[in-house]
Coordinates of C-alpha atoms (C1' of nucleotides) and ligand atoms in Angstrom, one line a residue:
Chain A
M29 CA 2.0 -46.9 -8.9
V30 CA 3.7 -46.1 -11.9
R31 CA 1.9 -44.9 -14.9
A32 CA 2.4 -44.3 -18.8
G33 CA 3.2 -40.9 -19.4
K34 CA 4.0 -39.3 -16.2
L35 CA 7.2 -41.0 -14.9
S36 CA 9.4 -39.2 -12.8
L37 CA 13.1 -40.3 -11.9
D38 CA 11.5 -41.7 -8.4
D39 CA 8.5 -43.5 -10.1
L40 CA 11.3 -45.4 -12.1
K41 CA 13.7 -46.2 -8.8
T42 CA 10.7 -47.5 -7.5
Q43 CA 9.9 -49.8 -9.9
L44 CA 13.2 -50.7 -10.1
R45 CA 13.7 -51.5 -6.2
D46 CA 10.5 -53.1 -5.8
A47 CA 11.7 -55.6 -8.5
D48 CA 15.0 -56.0 -6.1
L49 CA 17.1 -54.2 -8.7
R50 CA 19.5 -51.5 -7.9
A51 CA 18.7 -48.1 -9.5
T52 CA 22.0 -47.1 -11.3
A53 CA 21.7 -44.8 -14.0
P54 CA 22.1 -46.8 -17.3
R55 CA 19.6 -49.2 -15.3
L56 CA 17.2 -45.9 -15.3
A57 CA 18.2 -45.2 -18.6
V58 CA 17.2 -48.5 -20.4
L59 CA 14.2 -48.4 -18.4
R60 CA 13.0 -45.0 -19.4
C61 CA 13.5 -45.9 -23.0
L62 CA 11.2 -48.7 -22.1
H63 CA 8.7 -46.9 -20.8
E64 CA 8.7 -44.2 -23.8
A65 CA 8.5 -47.0 -26.7
D66 CA 5.2 -47.9 -27.9
T67 CA 6.8 -51.0 -30.0
P68 CA 9.2 -53.5 -28.3
V69 CA 12.8 -52.5 -28.7
S70 CA 15.9 -53.9 -29.9
H71 CA 19.2 -54.6 -28.3
A72 CA 21.0 -52.8 -31.0
E73 CA 18.3 -49.9 -31.2
L74 CA 18.7 -49.3 -27.5
A75 CA 22.2 -49.6 -27.3
D76 CA 22.6 -46.6 -30.5
K77 CA 20.2 -44.6 -29.0
L78 CA 22.0 -44.7 -25.5
A79 CA 25.7 -44.4 -26.8
P80 CA 25.3 -40.4 -26.8
E81 CA 24.6 -40.6 -23.1
G82 CA 28.1 -42.8 -22.6
W83 CA 26.6 -45.8 -22.2
D84 CA 28.4 -49.3 -22.5
R85 CA 26.1 -51.7 -25.3
A86 CA 27.1 -54.5 -22.7
T87 CA 25.6 -52.7 -20.1
V88 CA 22.7 -51.8 -22.0
Y89 CA 22.1 -55.7 -22.5
R90 CA 22.6 -57.0 -19.2
N91 CA 20.1 -54.7 -18.4
L92 CA 17.4 -55.1 -20.7
N93 CA 18.4 -59.0 -19.2
D94 CA 17.6 -57.9 -15.9
L95 CA 14.9 -56.1 -16.3
T96 CA 13.4 -59.6 -18.1
D97 CA 14.8 -61.6 -15.3
A98 CA 12.8 -59.6 -12.9
G99 CA 9.7 -60.1 -14.5
L100 CA 9.4 -55.8 -15.9
A101 CA 10.2 -56.6 -19.3
R102 CA 9.6 -59.4 -22.0
K103 CA 11.9 -60.5 -24.8
R104 CA 10.6 -61.9 -27.4
D105 CA 11.4 -62.8 -31.5
L106 CA 8.4 -61.6 -33.2
G107 CA 9.5 -64.0 -36.2
D108 CA 12.2 -61.7 -38.1
H109 CA 15.2 -62.8 -35.9
V110 CA 15.7 -60.1 -33.7
W111 CA 15.0 -60.0 -30.1
R112 CA 12.9 -57.2 -28.8
F113 CA 12.3 -56.0 -25.4
E114 CA 8.9 -55.0 -24.2
L115 CA 7.7 -53.3 -20.4
L116 CA 4.8 -55.5 -19.0
R117 CA 2.0 -53.4 -18.7
A118 CA -1.0 -53.2 -16.8
S119 CA -2.9 -52.6 -19.9
D120 CA -1.9 -56.2 -20.7
T121 CA -5.1 -57.6 -18.4
H122 CA -4.4 -61.4 -17.7
G123 CA -0.4 -61.4 -18.2
D124 CA -1.4 -62.5 -21.8
A125 CA 0.0 -60.1 -23.9
H126 CA -1.3 -58.3 -26.8
P127 CA -0.9 -59.5 -30.4
H128 CA 2.3 -58.3 -32.5
F129 CA 2.1 -57.6 -36.1
V130 CA 5.3 -57.3 -38.3
C131 CA 5.9 -56.1 -41.7
D132 CA 8.2 -58.7 -44.3
E133 CA 8.8 -56.0 -46.3
C134 CA 9.8 -52.7 -44.2
G135 CA 10.3 -54.8 -40.7
E136 CA 7.9 -52.3 -38.9
V137 CA 6.7 -53.5 -35.9
S138 CA 2.9 -52.7 -34.2
C139 CA 1.2 -53.5 -31.0
L140 CA -2.6 -54.7 -32.2
P141 CA -5.1 -54.4 -29.4
E142 CA -6.0 -57.0 -27.2
G143 CA -9.0 -59.3 -28.5
S144 CA -8.1 -58.2 -32.2
V145 CA -7.1 -62.0 -32.9
E146 CA -9.4 -65.0 -32.0
I147 CA -8.4 -68.9 -31.4
K148 CA -11.2 -70.8 -33.5
T149 CA -12.2 -74.7 -32.5
T150 CA -12.7 -76.1 -35.5
R151 CA -12.8 -80.3 -35.9
N152 CA -9.2 -80.6 -36.2
T153 CA -7.5 -78.2 -33.8
P154 CA -5.5 -79.4 -31.3
V155 CA -7.6 -79.9 -27.7
R156 CA -7.8 -76.7 -25.6
L157 CA -5.2 -74.7 -28.1
K158 CA -6.8 -71.4 -26.9
E159 CA -6.0 -71.8 -23.2
R160 CA -2.6 -72.7 -24.1
V161 CA -1.7 -70.0 -26.3
H162 CA 0.0 -67.1 -24.5
E163 CA 1.4 -65.2 -27.5
I164 CA 0.2 -64.0 -30.9
Q165 CA 2.3 -63.0 -33.9
L166 CA 1.2 -62.0 -37.2
K167 CA 3.4 -61.0 -39.9
G168 CA 2.3 -59.5 -43.3
R169 CA 2.5 -56.2 -45.1
C170 CA 2.1 -53.2 -43.4
E171 CA -0.4 -50.3 -44.6
R172 CA 2.4 -48.5 -46.1
C173 CA 3.9 -51.4 -47.7
N174 CA 1.0 -52.7 -49.3
Chain B
M4 CA 2.6 -83.7 -59.7
V5 CA 4.2 -84.4 -56.4
R6 CA 1.6 -86.1 -53.6
A7 CA 2.9 -86.7 -50.0
G8 CA 3.8 -90.3 -48.6
K9 CA 4.6 -92.0 -52.3
L10 CA 7.4 -89.9 -53.3
S11 CA 10.0 -91.4 -55.8
L12 CA 13.6 -90.4 -56.3
D13 CA 12.1 -89.4 -60.3
D14 CA 9.5 -87.5 -58.5
L15 CA 12.1 -85.8 -56.3
K16 CA 14.4 -84.9 -59.9
T17 CA 11.2 -83.5 -61.5
Q18 CA 10.5 -81.3 -59.0
L19 CA 14.2 -79.9 -58.7
R20 CA 14.0 -79.6 -62.7
D21 CA 10.8 -78.0 -62.7
A22 CA 12.2 -75.4 -60.6
D23 CA 15.8 -74.9 -62.9
L24 CA 17.4 -76.8 -60.1
R25 CA 20.0 -79.3 -61.1
A26 CA 18.4 -82.7 -59.4
T27 CA 22.4 -83.3 -57.4
A28 CA 22.3 -86.2 -55.0
P29 CA 22.8 -83.4 -51.5
R30 CA 19.6 -81.3 -53.2
L31 CA 18.0 -84.5 -53.3
A32 CA 18.3 -85.8 -49.9
V33 CA 17.1 -82.2 -48.6
L34 CA 14.2 -82.1 -50.6
R35 CA 13.3 -85.2 -49.7
C36 CA 13.8 -84.7 -45.6
L37 CA 11.6 -81.7 -46.5
H38 CA 9.0 -83.9 -48.1
E39 CA 9.7 -86.4 -45.1
A40 CA 9.2 -83.7 -42.0
D41 CA 5.8 -82.9 -40.7
T42 CA 6.7 -79.4 -39.3
P43 CA 9.4 -77.3 -40.4
V44 CA 13.0 -78.1 -39.8
S45 CA 16.2 -76.0 -38.9
H46 CA 19.4 -75.9 -40.9
A47 CA 21.2 -77.2 -37.9
E48 CA 18.8 -80.0 -37.5
L49 CA 18.8 -81.1 -40.8
A50 CA 22.4 -80.8 -41.2
D51 CA 23.2 -83.6 -38.3
K52 CA 20.4 -85.4 -39.7
L53 CA 22.5 -85.7 -43.0
A54 CA 26.0 -85.6 -41.4
P55 CA 25.8 -89.1 -41.4
E56 CA 24.9 -89.9 -45.4
G57 CA 28.0 -87.3 -45.9
W58 CA 26.9 -84.4 -47.0
D59 CA 28.5 -81.0 -45.9
R60 CA 26.8 -78.5 -43.6
A61 CA 27.7 -75.8 -46.2
T62 CA 26.0 -77.7 -49.1
V63 CA 23.1 -78.4 -46.7
Y64 CA 22.7 -74.9 -46.3
R65 CA 23.1 -73.8 -49.7
N66 CA 20.6 -75.7 -50.7
L67 CA 18.2 -75.0 -48.0
N68 CA 18.4 -71.3 -49.4
D69 CA 18.7 -72.7 -53.3
L70 CA 15.0 -74.4 -52.5
T71 CA 13.8 -71.3 -50.7
D72 CA 15.0 -69.1 -53.2
A73 CA 13.3 -71.5 -56.0
G74 CA 10.1 -71.1 -54.0
L75 CA 9.8 -74.9 -53.3
A76 CA 10.2 -73.9 -49.6
R77 CA 9.9 -71.2 -47.3
K78 CA 12.2 -70.0 -44.2
R79 CA 11.1 -69.0 -41.6
D80 CA 11.4 -68.0 -37.6
L81 CA 8.7 -68.9 -35.5
G82 CA 9.3 -67.1 -32.5
D83 CA 12.1 -68.9 -31.4
H84 CA 15.4 -67.5 -32.9
V85 CA 15.5 -70.0 -35.2
W86 CA 15.4 -70.4 -38.9
R87 CA 13.1 -73.5 -40.1
F88 CA 12.3 -74.5 -43.4
E89 CA 9.0 -76.0 -44.8
L90 CA 8.2 -77.1 -48.3
L91 CA 5.1 -75.5 -49.7
R92 CA 2.8 -78.1 -50.0
A93 CA -0.4 -77.5 -52.1
S94 CA -2.4 -78.1 -49.1
D95 CA -1.7 -74.3 -48.5
T96 CA -4.4 -73.2 -50.0
H97 CA -4.0 -69.5 -51.3
G98 CA -0.2 -69.0 -50.9
D99 CA -1.6 -68.2 -47.1
A100 CA 0.5 -71.0 -45.1
H101 CA -1.5 -72.6 -42.1
P102 CA -0.6 -71.1 -38.5
H103 CA 2.3 -72.6 -36.1
F104 CA 2.5 -73.1 -32.4
V105 CA 5.7 -73.3 -30.7
C106 CA 6.0 -74.3 -27.1
D107 CA 7.5 -72.1 -25.1
E108 CA 8.7 -74.8 -22.5
C109 CA 10.1 -77.4 -24.9
G110 CA 10.7 -75.8 -27.9
E111 CA 8.1 -77.8 -29.9
V112 CA 7.0 -76.9 -33.2
S113 CA 3.4 -77.6 -34.7
C114 CA 1.3 -76.9 -37.7
L115 CA -2.1 -75.9 -37.1
P116 CA -4.6 -76.5 -39.5
E117 CA -5.7 -73.6 -41.7
G118 CA -8.6 -71.4 -40.5
S119 CA -8.1 -72.3 -36.6
V120 CA -7.3 -68.7 -36.0
E121 CA -9.1 -65.8 -36.9
I122 CA -8.3 -62.3 -37.4
K123 CA -11.4 -60.2 -35.5
T124 CA -12.1 -56.4 -36.4
T125 CA -12.6 -54.4 -33.6
R126 CA -13.2 -50.8 -33.4
N127 CA -9.2 -49.9 -32.8
T128 CA -7.9 -52.8 -35.0
P129 CA -5.8 -51.4 -38.2
V130 CA -7.6 -51.3 -41.0
R131 CA -8.0 -54.2 -43.2
L132 CA -5.6 -56.2 -40.9
K133 CA -6.8 -59.5 -41.7
E134 CA -6.2 -59.3 -45.6
R135 CA -2.7 -57.8 -45.1
V136 CA -1.6 -60.9 -42.7
H137 CA 0.3 -63.6 -44.4
E138 CA 1.5 -65.7 -41.6
I139 CA 0.1 -66.5 -37.8
Q140 CA 2.8 -67.7 -35.2
L141 CA 1.2 -69.1 -31.9
K142 CA 3.5 -69.4 -28.5
G143 CA 2.5 -71.1 -25.2
R144 CA 2.6 -74.2 -24.0
C145 CA 2.3 -77.8 -25.8
E146 CA -0.1 -80.3 -24.5
R147 CA 2.5 -82.2 -23.0
C148 CA 4.2 -79.5 -21.1
N149 CA 1.0 -78.0 -20.2
Chain C
dC22 C1' 27.0 -38.5 7.1
dG23 C1' 31.2 -42.5 6.0
dC24 C1' 32.1 -47.3 5.3
dG25 C1' 32.2 -52.2 3.4
dG26 C1' 30.6 -55.6 0.9
dA27 C1' 27.8 -56.8 -3.1
dT28 C1' 26.4 -55.4 -7.1
dT29 C1' 27.1 -52.8 -11.8
dT30 C1' 30.0 -51.2 -15.4
dG31 C1' 32.9 -50.2 -18.9
dC32 C1' 36.2 -52.3 -21.9
dA33 C1' 37.9 -55.9 -24.6
dA34 C1' 37.7 -60.6 -25.5
dA35 C1' 35.7 -65.1 -26.3
dT36 C1' 32.0 -67.4 -28.6
dG37 C1' 29.5 -69.5 -32.5
dA38 C1' 25.5 -69.5 -35.9
dG39 C1' 25.3 -68.0 -40.1
dT40 C1' 27.9 -66.9 -44.2
dT41 C1' 31.1 -67.1 -47.9
dG42 C1' 35.9 -67.9 -51.3
dA43 C1' 37.8 -71.1 -54.0
dA44 C1' 39.2 -75.1 -56.3
dG45 C1' 38.0 -79.5 -57.7
dA46 C1' 33.8 -82.5 -58.7
dT47 C1' 29.5 -83.0 -60.8
dG48 C1' 25.1 -82.8 -64.0
dC49 C1' 23.8 -82.1 -68.2
dA50 C1' 22.7 -80.2 -73.5
dA51 C1' 24.3 -81.0 -76.9
Chain D
dT20 C1' 31.4 -88.1 -75.1
dT21 C1' 32.6 -83.1 -74.5
dG22 C1' 32.2 -78.2 -72.3
dC23 C1' 31.1 -75.3 -69.7
dA24 C1' 27.9 -73.8 -65.8
dT25 C1' 26.3 -75.3 -61.8
dC26 C1' 27.4 -77.4 -57.1
dT27 C1' 30.0 -79.5 -53.1
dT28 C1' 33.8 -79.0 -50.0
dC29 C1' 37.0 -77.7 -46.6
dA30 C1' 38.5 -73.7 -44.3
dA31 C1' 37.7 -69.3 -43.0
dC32 C1' 35.6 -65.3 -41.8
dT33 C1' 31.9 -62.1 -40.5
dC34 C1' 29.6 -60.0 -36.4
dA35 C1' 25.8 -59.9 -32.9
dT36 C1' 25.5 -62.4 -28.7
dT37 C1' 27.9 -63.0 -24.6
dT38 C1' 31.2 -63.5 -21.1
dG39 C1' 35.8 -62.2 -17.8
dC40 C1' 37.6 -58.9 -15.0
dA41 C1' 39.1 -54.9 -12.9
dA42 C1' 37.4 -50.7 -11.2
dA43 C1' 33.4 -47.3 -10.0
dT44 C1' 29.4 -47.7 -7.7
dC45 C1' 25.2 -48.2 -4.8
dC46 C1' 23.1 -48.7 -0.6
dG47 C1' 22.5 -50.6 3.8
dC48 C1' 24.1 -50.0 7.9
dG49 C1' 26.7 -47.7 12.0
Ligands
MN201 MN1 3.5 -54.2 -28.1
MN202 MN1 3.7 -76.0 -40.8
ZN203 ZN1 5.7 -52.2 -44.1
ZN204 ZN1 6.3 -78.1 -24.9

DNA sequence: CGCGGATTTGCAAATGAGTTGAAGATGCAA
DNA sequence: TTGCATCTTCAACTCATTTGCAAATCCGCG
């Protein structure tokens, strides 16, 4: 079982092979970065971060998609027209993920605790909305920009 | 005052001139379509819709941005990497808009009634989150795809 | 260990939505 | 009407994303 904070190289390799992916060096680097990140990461950010280690943008790009296809990560647009990738973590209980917040002003992304946003049922709310919602995104001003 | 459902050409012209925009034919067409739409509209959709009337994609594009800059419309990404434009309506009370729902499966966009989503404050919710949120986006399966 | 076939990488090039330049057309205030 | 600023059009450009392909590599198997 892979746990946050204490990931050996072997843990990462195991995680990849369990997902039927080869444990190549650039793929391990991408997976490691996703584990280290505490918010979703864009391809551009990750490609820039891994360029010094010698990994190609296209390789990073394909690996992000591979991890997503394999079900290890999710690819999302948090409402600012940027694709971001985030590891699926055990802390996201039902398979439903925690809400995200993006600052209109500075673009900062933050992860909110599960349950901090509630779907209310009012007279004209569509039927069973709550059960149908799998993802919640908020936009506004962050504490710093407010 | 411009009201939904009953917009004469003169109403549209007035709305543009009040916003310091010239009332040109393509601009009136764009504004009319936004009024007729009951969900946010993408540039591609509107350009396709207006092409038969003879209006150019770049003209539609610039007009959507003009209307946005003038404060008549909002430009948003509802979480599916598509820019959509929506008229600012009086029914959006505080300047805060109603929440939106996008279907993961078919891409259908729908507008939800204001107040159908609530920001809950729990022990580890960031401070004053509720006051800082200006926009709420939900994703999931629509009734049809569910 | 070493092989061999399937997967993956790296570089370069294609793609395409989004955006812009520029010349001519149009709106509108005077 | 006229004059000028604004707007439209069409073509061209930008640039992040996505793909093609030959060479490198992974890893199950002998
Ligand atoms: Mn998150
Ligand atoms: Mn709406
Ligand atoms: Zn901010
Ligand atoms: Zn649907």
